[in-house]
mmCIF file of N, CA, C and O in Angstrom:
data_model
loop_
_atom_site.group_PDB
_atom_site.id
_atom_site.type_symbol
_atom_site.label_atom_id
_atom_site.label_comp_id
_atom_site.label_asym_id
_atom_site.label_seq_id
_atom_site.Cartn_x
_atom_site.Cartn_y
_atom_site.Cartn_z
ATOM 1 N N UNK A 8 -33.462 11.091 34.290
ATOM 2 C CA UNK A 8 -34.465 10.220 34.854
ATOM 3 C C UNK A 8 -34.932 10.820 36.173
ATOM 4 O O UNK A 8 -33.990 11.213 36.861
ATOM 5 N N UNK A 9 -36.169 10.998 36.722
ATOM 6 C CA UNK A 9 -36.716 11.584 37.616
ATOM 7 C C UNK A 9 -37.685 10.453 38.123
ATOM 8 O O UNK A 9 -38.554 9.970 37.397
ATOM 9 N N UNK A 10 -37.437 10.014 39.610
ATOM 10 C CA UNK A 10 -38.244 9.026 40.316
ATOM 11 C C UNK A 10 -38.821 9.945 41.373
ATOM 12 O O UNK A 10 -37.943 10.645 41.879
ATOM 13 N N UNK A 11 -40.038 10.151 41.857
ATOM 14 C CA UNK A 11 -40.762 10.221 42.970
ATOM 15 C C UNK A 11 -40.565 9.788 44.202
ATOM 16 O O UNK A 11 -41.030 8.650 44.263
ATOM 17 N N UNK A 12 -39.999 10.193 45.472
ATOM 18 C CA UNK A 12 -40.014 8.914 46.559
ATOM 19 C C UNK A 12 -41.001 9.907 47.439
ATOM 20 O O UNK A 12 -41.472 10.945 46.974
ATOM 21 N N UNK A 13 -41.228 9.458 48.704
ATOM 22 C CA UNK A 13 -41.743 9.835 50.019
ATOM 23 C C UNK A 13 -41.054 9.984 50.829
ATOM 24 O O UNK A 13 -40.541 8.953 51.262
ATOM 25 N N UNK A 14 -40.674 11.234 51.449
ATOM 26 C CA UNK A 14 -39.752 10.954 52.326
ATOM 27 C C UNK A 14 -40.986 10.731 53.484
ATOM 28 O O UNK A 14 -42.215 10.733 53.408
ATOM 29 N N UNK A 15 -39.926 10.521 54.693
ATOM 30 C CA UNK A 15 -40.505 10.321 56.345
ATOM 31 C C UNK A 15 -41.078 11.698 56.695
ATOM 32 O O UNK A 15 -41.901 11.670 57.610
ATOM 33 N N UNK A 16 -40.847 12.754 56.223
ATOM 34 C CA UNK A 16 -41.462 14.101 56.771
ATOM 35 C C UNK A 16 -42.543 14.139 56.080
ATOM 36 O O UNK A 16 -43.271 15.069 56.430
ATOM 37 N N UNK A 17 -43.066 13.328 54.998
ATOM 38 C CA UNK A 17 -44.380 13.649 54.465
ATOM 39 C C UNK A 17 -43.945 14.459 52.841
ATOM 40 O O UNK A 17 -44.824 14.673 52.007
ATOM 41 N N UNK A 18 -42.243 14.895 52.563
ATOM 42 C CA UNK A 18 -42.526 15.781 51.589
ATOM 43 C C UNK A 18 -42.187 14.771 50.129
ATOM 44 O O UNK A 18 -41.780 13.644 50.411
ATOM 45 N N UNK A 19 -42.273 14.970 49.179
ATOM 46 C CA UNK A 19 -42.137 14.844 48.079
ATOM 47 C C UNK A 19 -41.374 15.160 47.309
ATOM 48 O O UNK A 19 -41.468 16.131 46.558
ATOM 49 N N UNK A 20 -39.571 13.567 47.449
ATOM 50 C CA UNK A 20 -39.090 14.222 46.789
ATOM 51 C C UNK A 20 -38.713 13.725 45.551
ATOM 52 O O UNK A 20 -38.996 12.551 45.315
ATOM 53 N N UNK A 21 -38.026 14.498 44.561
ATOM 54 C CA UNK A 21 -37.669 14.103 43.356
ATOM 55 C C UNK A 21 -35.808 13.678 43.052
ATOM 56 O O UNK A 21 -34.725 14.255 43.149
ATOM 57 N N UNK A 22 -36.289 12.428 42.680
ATOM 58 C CA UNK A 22 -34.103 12.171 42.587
ATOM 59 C C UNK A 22 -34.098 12.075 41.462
ATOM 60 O O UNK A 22 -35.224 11.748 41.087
ATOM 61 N N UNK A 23 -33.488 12.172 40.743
ATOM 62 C CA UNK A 23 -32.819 13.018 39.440
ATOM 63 C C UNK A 23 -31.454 12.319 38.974
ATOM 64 O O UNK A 23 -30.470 12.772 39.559
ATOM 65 N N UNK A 24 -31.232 11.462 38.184
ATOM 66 C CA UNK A 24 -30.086 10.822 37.932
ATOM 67 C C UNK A 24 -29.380 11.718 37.035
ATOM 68 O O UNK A 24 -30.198 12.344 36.360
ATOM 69 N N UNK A 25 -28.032 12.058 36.732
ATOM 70 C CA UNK A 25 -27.426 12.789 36.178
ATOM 71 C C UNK A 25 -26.212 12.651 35.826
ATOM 72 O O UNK A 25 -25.467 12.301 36.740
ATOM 73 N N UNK A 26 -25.512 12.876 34.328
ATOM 74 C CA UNK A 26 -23.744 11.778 34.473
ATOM 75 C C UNK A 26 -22.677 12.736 34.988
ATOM 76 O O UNK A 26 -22.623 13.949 34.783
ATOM 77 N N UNK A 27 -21.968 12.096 35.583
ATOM 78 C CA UNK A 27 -20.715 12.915 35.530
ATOM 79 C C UNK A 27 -19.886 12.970 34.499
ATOM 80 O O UNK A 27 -19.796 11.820 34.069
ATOM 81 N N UNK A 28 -19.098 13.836 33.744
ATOM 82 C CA UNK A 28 -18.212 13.484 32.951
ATOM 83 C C UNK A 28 -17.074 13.238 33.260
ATOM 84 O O UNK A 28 -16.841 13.260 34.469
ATOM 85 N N UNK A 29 -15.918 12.908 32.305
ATOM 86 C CA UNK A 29 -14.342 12.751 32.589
ATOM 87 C C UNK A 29 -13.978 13.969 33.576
ATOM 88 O O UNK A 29 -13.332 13.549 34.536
ATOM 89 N N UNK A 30 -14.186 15.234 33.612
ATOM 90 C CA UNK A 30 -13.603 16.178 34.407
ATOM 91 C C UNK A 30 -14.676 16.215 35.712
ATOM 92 O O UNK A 30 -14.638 17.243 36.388
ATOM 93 N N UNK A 31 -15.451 15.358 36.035
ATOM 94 C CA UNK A 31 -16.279 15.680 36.740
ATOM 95 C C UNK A 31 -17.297 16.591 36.843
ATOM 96 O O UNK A 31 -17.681 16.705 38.008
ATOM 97 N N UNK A 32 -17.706 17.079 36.287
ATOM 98 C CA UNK A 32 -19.018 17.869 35.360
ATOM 99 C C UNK A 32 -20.422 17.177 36.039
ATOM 100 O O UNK A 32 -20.533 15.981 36.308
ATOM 101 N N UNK A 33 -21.315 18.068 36.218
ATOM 102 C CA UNK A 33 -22.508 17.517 36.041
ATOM 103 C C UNK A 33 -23.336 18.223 35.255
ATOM 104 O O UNK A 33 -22.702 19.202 34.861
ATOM 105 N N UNK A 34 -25.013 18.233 34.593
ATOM 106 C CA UNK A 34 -24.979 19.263 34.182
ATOM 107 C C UNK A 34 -26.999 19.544 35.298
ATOM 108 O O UNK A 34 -28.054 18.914 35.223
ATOM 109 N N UNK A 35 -26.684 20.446 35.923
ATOM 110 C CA UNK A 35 -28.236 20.736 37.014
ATOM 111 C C UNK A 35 -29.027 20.611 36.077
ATOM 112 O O UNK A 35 -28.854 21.140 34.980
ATOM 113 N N UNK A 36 -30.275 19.696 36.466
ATOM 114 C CA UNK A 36 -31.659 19.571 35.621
ATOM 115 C C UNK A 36 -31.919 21.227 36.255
ATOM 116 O O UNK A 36 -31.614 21.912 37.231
ATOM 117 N N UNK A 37 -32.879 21.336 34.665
ATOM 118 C CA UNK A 37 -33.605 22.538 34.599
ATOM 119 C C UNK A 37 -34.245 22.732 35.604
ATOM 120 O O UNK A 37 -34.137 23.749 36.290
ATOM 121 N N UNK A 38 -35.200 21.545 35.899
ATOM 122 C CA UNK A 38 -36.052 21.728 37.712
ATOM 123 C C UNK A 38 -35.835 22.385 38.535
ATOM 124 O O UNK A 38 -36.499 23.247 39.110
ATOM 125 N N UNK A 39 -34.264 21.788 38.726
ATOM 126 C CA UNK A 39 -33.030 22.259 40.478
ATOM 127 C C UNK A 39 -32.713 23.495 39.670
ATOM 128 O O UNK A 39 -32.699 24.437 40.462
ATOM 129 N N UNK A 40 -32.451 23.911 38.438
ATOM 130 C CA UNK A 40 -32.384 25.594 38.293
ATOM 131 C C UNK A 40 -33.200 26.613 39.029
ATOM 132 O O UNK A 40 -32.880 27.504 39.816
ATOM 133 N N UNK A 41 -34.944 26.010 38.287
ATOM 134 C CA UNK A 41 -35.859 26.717 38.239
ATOM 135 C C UNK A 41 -36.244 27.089 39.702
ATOM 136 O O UNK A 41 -36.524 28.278 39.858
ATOM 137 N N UNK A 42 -36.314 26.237 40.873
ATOM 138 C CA UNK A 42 -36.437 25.861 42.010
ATOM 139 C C UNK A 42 -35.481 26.825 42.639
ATOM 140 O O UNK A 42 -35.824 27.865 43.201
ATOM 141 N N UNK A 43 -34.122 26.351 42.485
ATOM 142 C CA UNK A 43 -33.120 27.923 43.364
ATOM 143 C C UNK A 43 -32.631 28.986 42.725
ATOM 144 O O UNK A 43 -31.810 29.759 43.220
ATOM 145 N N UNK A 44 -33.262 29.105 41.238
ATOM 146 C CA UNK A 44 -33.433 29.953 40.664
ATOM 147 C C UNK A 44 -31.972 30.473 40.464
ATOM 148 O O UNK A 44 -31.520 31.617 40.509
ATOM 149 N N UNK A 45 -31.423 29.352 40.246
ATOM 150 C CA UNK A 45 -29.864 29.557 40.044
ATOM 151 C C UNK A 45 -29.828 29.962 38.045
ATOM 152 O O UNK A 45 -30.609 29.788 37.110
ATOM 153 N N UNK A 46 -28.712 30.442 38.188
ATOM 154 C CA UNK A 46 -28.451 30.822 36.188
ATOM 155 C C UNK A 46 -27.101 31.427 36.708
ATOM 156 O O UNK A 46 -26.565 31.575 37.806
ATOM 157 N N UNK A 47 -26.713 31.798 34.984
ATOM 158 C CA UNK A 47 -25.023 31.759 34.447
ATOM 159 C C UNK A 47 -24.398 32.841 35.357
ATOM 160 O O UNK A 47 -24.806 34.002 35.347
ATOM 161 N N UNK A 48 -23.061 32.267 36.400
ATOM 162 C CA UNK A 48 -22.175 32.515 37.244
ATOM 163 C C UNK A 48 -23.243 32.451 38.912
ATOM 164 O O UNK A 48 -22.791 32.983 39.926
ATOM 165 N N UNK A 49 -24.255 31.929 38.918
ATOM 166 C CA UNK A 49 -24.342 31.694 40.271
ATOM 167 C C UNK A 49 -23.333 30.928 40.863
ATOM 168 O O UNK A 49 -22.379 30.392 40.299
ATOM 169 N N UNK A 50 -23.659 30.922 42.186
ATOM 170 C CA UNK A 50 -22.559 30.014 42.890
ATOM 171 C C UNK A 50 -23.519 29.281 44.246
ATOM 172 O O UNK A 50 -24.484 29.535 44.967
ATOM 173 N N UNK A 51 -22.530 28.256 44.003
ATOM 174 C CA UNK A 51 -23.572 27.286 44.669
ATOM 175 C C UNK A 51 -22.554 26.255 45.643
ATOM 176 O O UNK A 51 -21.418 25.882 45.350
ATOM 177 N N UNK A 52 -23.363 25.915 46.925
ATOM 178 C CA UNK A 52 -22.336 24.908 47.523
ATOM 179 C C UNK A 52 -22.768 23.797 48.046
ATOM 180 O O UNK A 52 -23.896 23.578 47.603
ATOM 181 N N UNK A 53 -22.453 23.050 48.715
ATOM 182 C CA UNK A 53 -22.953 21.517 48.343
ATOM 183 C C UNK A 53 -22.691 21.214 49.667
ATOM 184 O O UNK A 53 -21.514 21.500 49.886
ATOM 185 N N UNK A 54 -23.394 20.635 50.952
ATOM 186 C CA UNK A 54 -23.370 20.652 52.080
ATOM 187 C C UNK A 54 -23.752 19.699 52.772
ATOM 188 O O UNK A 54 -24.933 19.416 52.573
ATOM 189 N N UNK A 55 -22.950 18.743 53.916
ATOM 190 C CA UNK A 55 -23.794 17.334 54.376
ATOM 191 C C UNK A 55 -24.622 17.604 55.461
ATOM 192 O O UNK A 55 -24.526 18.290 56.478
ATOM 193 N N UNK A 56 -25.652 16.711 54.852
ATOM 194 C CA UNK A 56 -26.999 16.845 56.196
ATOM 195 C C UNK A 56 -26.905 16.119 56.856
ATOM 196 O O UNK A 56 -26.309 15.100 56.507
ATOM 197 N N UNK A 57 -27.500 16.244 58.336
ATOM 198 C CA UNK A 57 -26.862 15.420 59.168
ATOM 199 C C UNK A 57 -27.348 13.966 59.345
ATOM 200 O O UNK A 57 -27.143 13.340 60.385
ATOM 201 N N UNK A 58 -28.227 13.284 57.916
ATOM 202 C CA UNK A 58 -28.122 11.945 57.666
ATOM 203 C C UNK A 58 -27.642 11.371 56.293
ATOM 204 O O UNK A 58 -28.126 10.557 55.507
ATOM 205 N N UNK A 59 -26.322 12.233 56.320
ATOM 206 C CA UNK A 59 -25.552 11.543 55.571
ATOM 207 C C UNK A 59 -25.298 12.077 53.978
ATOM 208 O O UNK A 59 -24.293 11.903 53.289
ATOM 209 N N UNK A 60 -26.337 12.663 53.689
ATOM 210 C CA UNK A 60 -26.717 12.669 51.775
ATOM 211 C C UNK A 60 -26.147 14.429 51.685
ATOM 212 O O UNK A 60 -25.762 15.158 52.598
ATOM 213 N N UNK A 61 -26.244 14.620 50.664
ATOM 214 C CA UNK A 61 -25.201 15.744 50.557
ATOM 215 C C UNK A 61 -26.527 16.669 49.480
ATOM 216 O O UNK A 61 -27.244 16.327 48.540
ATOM 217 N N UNK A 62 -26.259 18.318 50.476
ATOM 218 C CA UNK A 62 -27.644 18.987 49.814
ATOM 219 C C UNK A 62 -26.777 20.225 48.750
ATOM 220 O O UNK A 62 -25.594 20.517 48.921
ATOM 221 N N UNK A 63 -27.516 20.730 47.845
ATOM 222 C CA UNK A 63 -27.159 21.699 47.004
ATOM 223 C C UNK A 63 -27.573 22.499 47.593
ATOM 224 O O UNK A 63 -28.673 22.288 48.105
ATOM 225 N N UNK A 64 -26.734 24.155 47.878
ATOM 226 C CA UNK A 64 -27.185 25.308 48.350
ATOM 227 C C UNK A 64 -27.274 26.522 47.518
ATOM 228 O O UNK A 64 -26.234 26.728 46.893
ATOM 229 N N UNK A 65 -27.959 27.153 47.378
ATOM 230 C CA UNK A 65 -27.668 28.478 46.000
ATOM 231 C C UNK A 65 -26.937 29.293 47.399
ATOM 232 O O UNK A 65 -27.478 29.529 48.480
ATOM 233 N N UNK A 66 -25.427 29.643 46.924
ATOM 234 C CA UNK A 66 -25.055 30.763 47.899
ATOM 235 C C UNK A 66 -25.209 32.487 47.515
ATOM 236 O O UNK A 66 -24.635 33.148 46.649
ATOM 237 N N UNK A 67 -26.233 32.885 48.550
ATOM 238 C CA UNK A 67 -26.686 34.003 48.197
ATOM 239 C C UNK A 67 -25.646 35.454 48.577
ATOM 240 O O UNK A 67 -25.940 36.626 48.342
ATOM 241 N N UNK A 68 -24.717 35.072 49.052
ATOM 242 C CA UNK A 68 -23.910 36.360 49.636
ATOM 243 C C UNK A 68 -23.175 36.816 48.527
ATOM 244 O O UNK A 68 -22.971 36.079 47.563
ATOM 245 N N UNK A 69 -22.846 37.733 48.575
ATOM 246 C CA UNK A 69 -21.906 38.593 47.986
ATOM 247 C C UNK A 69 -20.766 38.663 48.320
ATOM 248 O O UNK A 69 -20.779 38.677 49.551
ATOM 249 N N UNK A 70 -19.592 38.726 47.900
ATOM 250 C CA UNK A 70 -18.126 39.129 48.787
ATOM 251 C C UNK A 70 -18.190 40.572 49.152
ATOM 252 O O UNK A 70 -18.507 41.617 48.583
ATOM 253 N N UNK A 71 -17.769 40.217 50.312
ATOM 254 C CA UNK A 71 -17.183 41.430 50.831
ATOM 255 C C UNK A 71 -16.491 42.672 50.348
ATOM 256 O O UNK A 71 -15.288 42.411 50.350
ATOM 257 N N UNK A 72 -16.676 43.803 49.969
ATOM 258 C CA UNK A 72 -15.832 44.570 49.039
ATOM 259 C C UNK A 72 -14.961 44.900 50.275
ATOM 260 O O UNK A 72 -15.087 44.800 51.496
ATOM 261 N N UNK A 73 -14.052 45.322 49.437
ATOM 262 C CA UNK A 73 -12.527 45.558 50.412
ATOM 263 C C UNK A 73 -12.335 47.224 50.580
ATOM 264 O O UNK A 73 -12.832 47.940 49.711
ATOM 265 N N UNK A 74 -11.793 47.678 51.420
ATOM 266 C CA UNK A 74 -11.887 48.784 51.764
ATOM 267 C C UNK A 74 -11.993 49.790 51.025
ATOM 268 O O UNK A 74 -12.676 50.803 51.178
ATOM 269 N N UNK A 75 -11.028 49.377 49.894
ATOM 270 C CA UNK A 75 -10.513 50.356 48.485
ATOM 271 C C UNK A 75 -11.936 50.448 47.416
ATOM 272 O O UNK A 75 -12.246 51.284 46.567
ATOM 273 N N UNK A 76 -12.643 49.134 47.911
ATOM 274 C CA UNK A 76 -14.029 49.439 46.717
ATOM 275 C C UNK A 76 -14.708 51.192 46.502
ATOM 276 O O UNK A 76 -14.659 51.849 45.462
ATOM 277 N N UNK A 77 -15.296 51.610 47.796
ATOM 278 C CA UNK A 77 -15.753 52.506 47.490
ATOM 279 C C UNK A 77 -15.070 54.267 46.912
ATOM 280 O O UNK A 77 -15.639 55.359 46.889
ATOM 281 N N UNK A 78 -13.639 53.860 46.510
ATOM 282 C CA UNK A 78 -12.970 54.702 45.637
ATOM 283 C C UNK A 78 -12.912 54.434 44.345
ATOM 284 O O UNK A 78 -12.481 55.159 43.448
ATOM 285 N N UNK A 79 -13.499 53.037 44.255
ATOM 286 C CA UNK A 79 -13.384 52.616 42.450
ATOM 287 C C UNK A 79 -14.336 53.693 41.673
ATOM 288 O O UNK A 79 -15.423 54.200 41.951
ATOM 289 N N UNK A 80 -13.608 53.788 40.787
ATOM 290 C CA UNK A 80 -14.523 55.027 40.062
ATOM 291 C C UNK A 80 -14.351 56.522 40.187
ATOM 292 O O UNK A 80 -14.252 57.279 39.222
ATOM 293 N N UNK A 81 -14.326 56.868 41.402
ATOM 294 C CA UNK A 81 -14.238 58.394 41.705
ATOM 295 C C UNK A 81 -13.342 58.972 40.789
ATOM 296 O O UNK A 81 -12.273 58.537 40.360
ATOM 297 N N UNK A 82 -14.113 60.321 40.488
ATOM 298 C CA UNK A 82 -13.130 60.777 39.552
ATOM 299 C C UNK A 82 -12.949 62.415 40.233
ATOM 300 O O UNK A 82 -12.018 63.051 39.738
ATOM 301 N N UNK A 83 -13.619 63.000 41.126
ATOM 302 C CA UNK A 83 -13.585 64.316 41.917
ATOM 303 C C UNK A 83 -12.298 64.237 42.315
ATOM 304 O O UNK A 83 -11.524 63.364 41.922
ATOM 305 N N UNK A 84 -11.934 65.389 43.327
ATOM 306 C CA UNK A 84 -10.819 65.352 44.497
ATOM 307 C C UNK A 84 -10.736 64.510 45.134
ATOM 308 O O UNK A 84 -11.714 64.007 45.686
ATOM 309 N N UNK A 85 -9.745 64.158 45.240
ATOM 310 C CA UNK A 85 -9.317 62.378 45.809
ATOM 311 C C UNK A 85 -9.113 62.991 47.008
ATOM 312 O O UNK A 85 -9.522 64.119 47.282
ATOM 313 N N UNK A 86 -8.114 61.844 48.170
ATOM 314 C CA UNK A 86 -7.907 61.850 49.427
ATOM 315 C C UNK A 86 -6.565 62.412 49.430
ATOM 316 O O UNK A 86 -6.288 62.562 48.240
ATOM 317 N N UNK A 87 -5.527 62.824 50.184
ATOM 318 C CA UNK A 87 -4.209 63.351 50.294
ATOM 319 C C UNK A 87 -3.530 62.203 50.449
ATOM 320 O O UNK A 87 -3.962 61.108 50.807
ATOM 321 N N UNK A 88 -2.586 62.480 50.198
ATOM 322 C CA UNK A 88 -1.188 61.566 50.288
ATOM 323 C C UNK A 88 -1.351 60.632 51.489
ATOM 324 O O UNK A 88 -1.237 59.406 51.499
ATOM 325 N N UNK A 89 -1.698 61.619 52.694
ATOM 326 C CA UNK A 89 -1.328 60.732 54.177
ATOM 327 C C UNK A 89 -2.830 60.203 54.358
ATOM 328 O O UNK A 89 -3.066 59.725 55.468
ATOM 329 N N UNK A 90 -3.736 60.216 53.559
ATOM 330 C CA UNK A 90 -5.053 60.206 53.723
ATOM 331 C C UNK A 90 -4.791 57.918 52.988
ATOM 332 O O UNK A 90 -4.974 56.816 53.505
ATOM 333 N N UNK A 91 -4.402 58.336 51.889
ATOM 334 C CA UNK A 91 -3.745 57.151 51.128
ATOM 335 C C UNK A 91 -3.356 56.156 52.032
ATOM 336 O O UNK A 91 -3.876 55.084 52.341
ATOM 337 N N UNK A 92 -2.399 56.692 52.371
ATOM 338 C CA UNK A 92 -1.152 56.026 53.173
ATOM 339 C C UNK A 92 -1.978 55.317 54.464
ATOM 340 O O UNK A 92 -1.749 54.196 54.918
ATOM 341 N N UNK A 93 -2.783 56.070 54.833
ATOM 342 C CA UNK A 93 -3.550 55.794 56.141
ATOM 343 C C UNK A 93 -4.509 54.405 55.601
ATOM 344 O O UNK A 93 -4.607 53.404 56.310
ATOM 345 N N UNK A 94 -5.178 54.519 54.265
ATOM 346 C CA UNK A 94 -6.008 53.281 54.257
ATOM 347 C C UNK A 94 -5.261 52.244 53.280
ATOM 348 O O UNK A 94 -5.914 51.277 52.888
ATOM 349 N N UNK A 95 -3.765 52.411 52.816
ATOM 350 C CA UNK A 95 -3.222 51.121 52.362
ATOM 351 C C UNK A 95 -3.242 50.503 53.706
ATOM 352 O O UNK A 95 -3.782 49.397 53.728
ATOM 353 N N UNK A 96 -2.754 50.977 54.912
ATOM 354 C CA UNK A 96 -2.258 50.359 56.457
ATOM 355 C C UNK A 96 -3.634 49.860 56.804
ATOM 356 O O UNK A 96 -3.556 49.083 57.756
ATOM 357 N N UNK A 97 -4.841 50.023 56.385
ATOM 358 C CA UNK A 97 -5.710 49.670 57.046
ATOM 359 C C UNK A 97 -6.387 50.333 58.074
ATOM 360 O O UNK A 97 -7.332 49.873 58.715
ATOM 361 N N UNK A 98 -5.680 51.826 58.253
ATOM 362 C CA UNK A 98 -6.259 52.800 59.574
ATOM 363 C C UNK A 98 -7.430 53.361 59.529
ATOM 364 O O UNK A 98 -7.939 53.972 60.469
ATOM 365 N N UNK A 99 -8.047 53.145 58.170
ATOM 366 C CA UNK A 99 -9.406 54.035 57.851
ATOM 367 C C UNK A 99 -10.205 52.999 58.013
ATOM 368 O O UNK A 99 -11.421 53.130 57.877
#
């Protein structure tokens, strides 16, 4: 179900009724997809505004790769022993 309101800023918004299930499930109208252009394994977080109502965020970051990422793969001459040793400790 999709109602129309007005907000006070002039914009136009749309509320969207939606069920929860037994595990707590919802399922995003296609709209709120199309709009943050969210799809399968986005990630998304849910955030209070500061009057009260709680907003959906598409989170756009990436994790952090960890130090060891940019050796995934390599298949050339690797690093030496103490070269290793140096970035398990974190020194590189």
């Amino acid at each position: 179900m999709v109602n129309s309101t007005y907000a006070k800023n002039g914009i136009i918004e749309d509320q969207m009724a939606v069920t929860v299930t037994r595990k707590g499930q919802i399922t995003l109208p296609k709209s709120v997809r199309d709009s943050l252009n969210i799809g399968p394994g986005s990630m998304v977080d849910f955030e209070r505004a500061p009057d009260g109502r709680i907003v959906l965020v598409k989170v756009d970051k990436r994790p952090t790769p960890s130090h060891f990422a940019r050796f995934r793969g390599h298949a050339g001459k690797g690093l030496s022993t103490n070269e290793i040793m140096a970035l398990t400790r974190g020194e590189i």
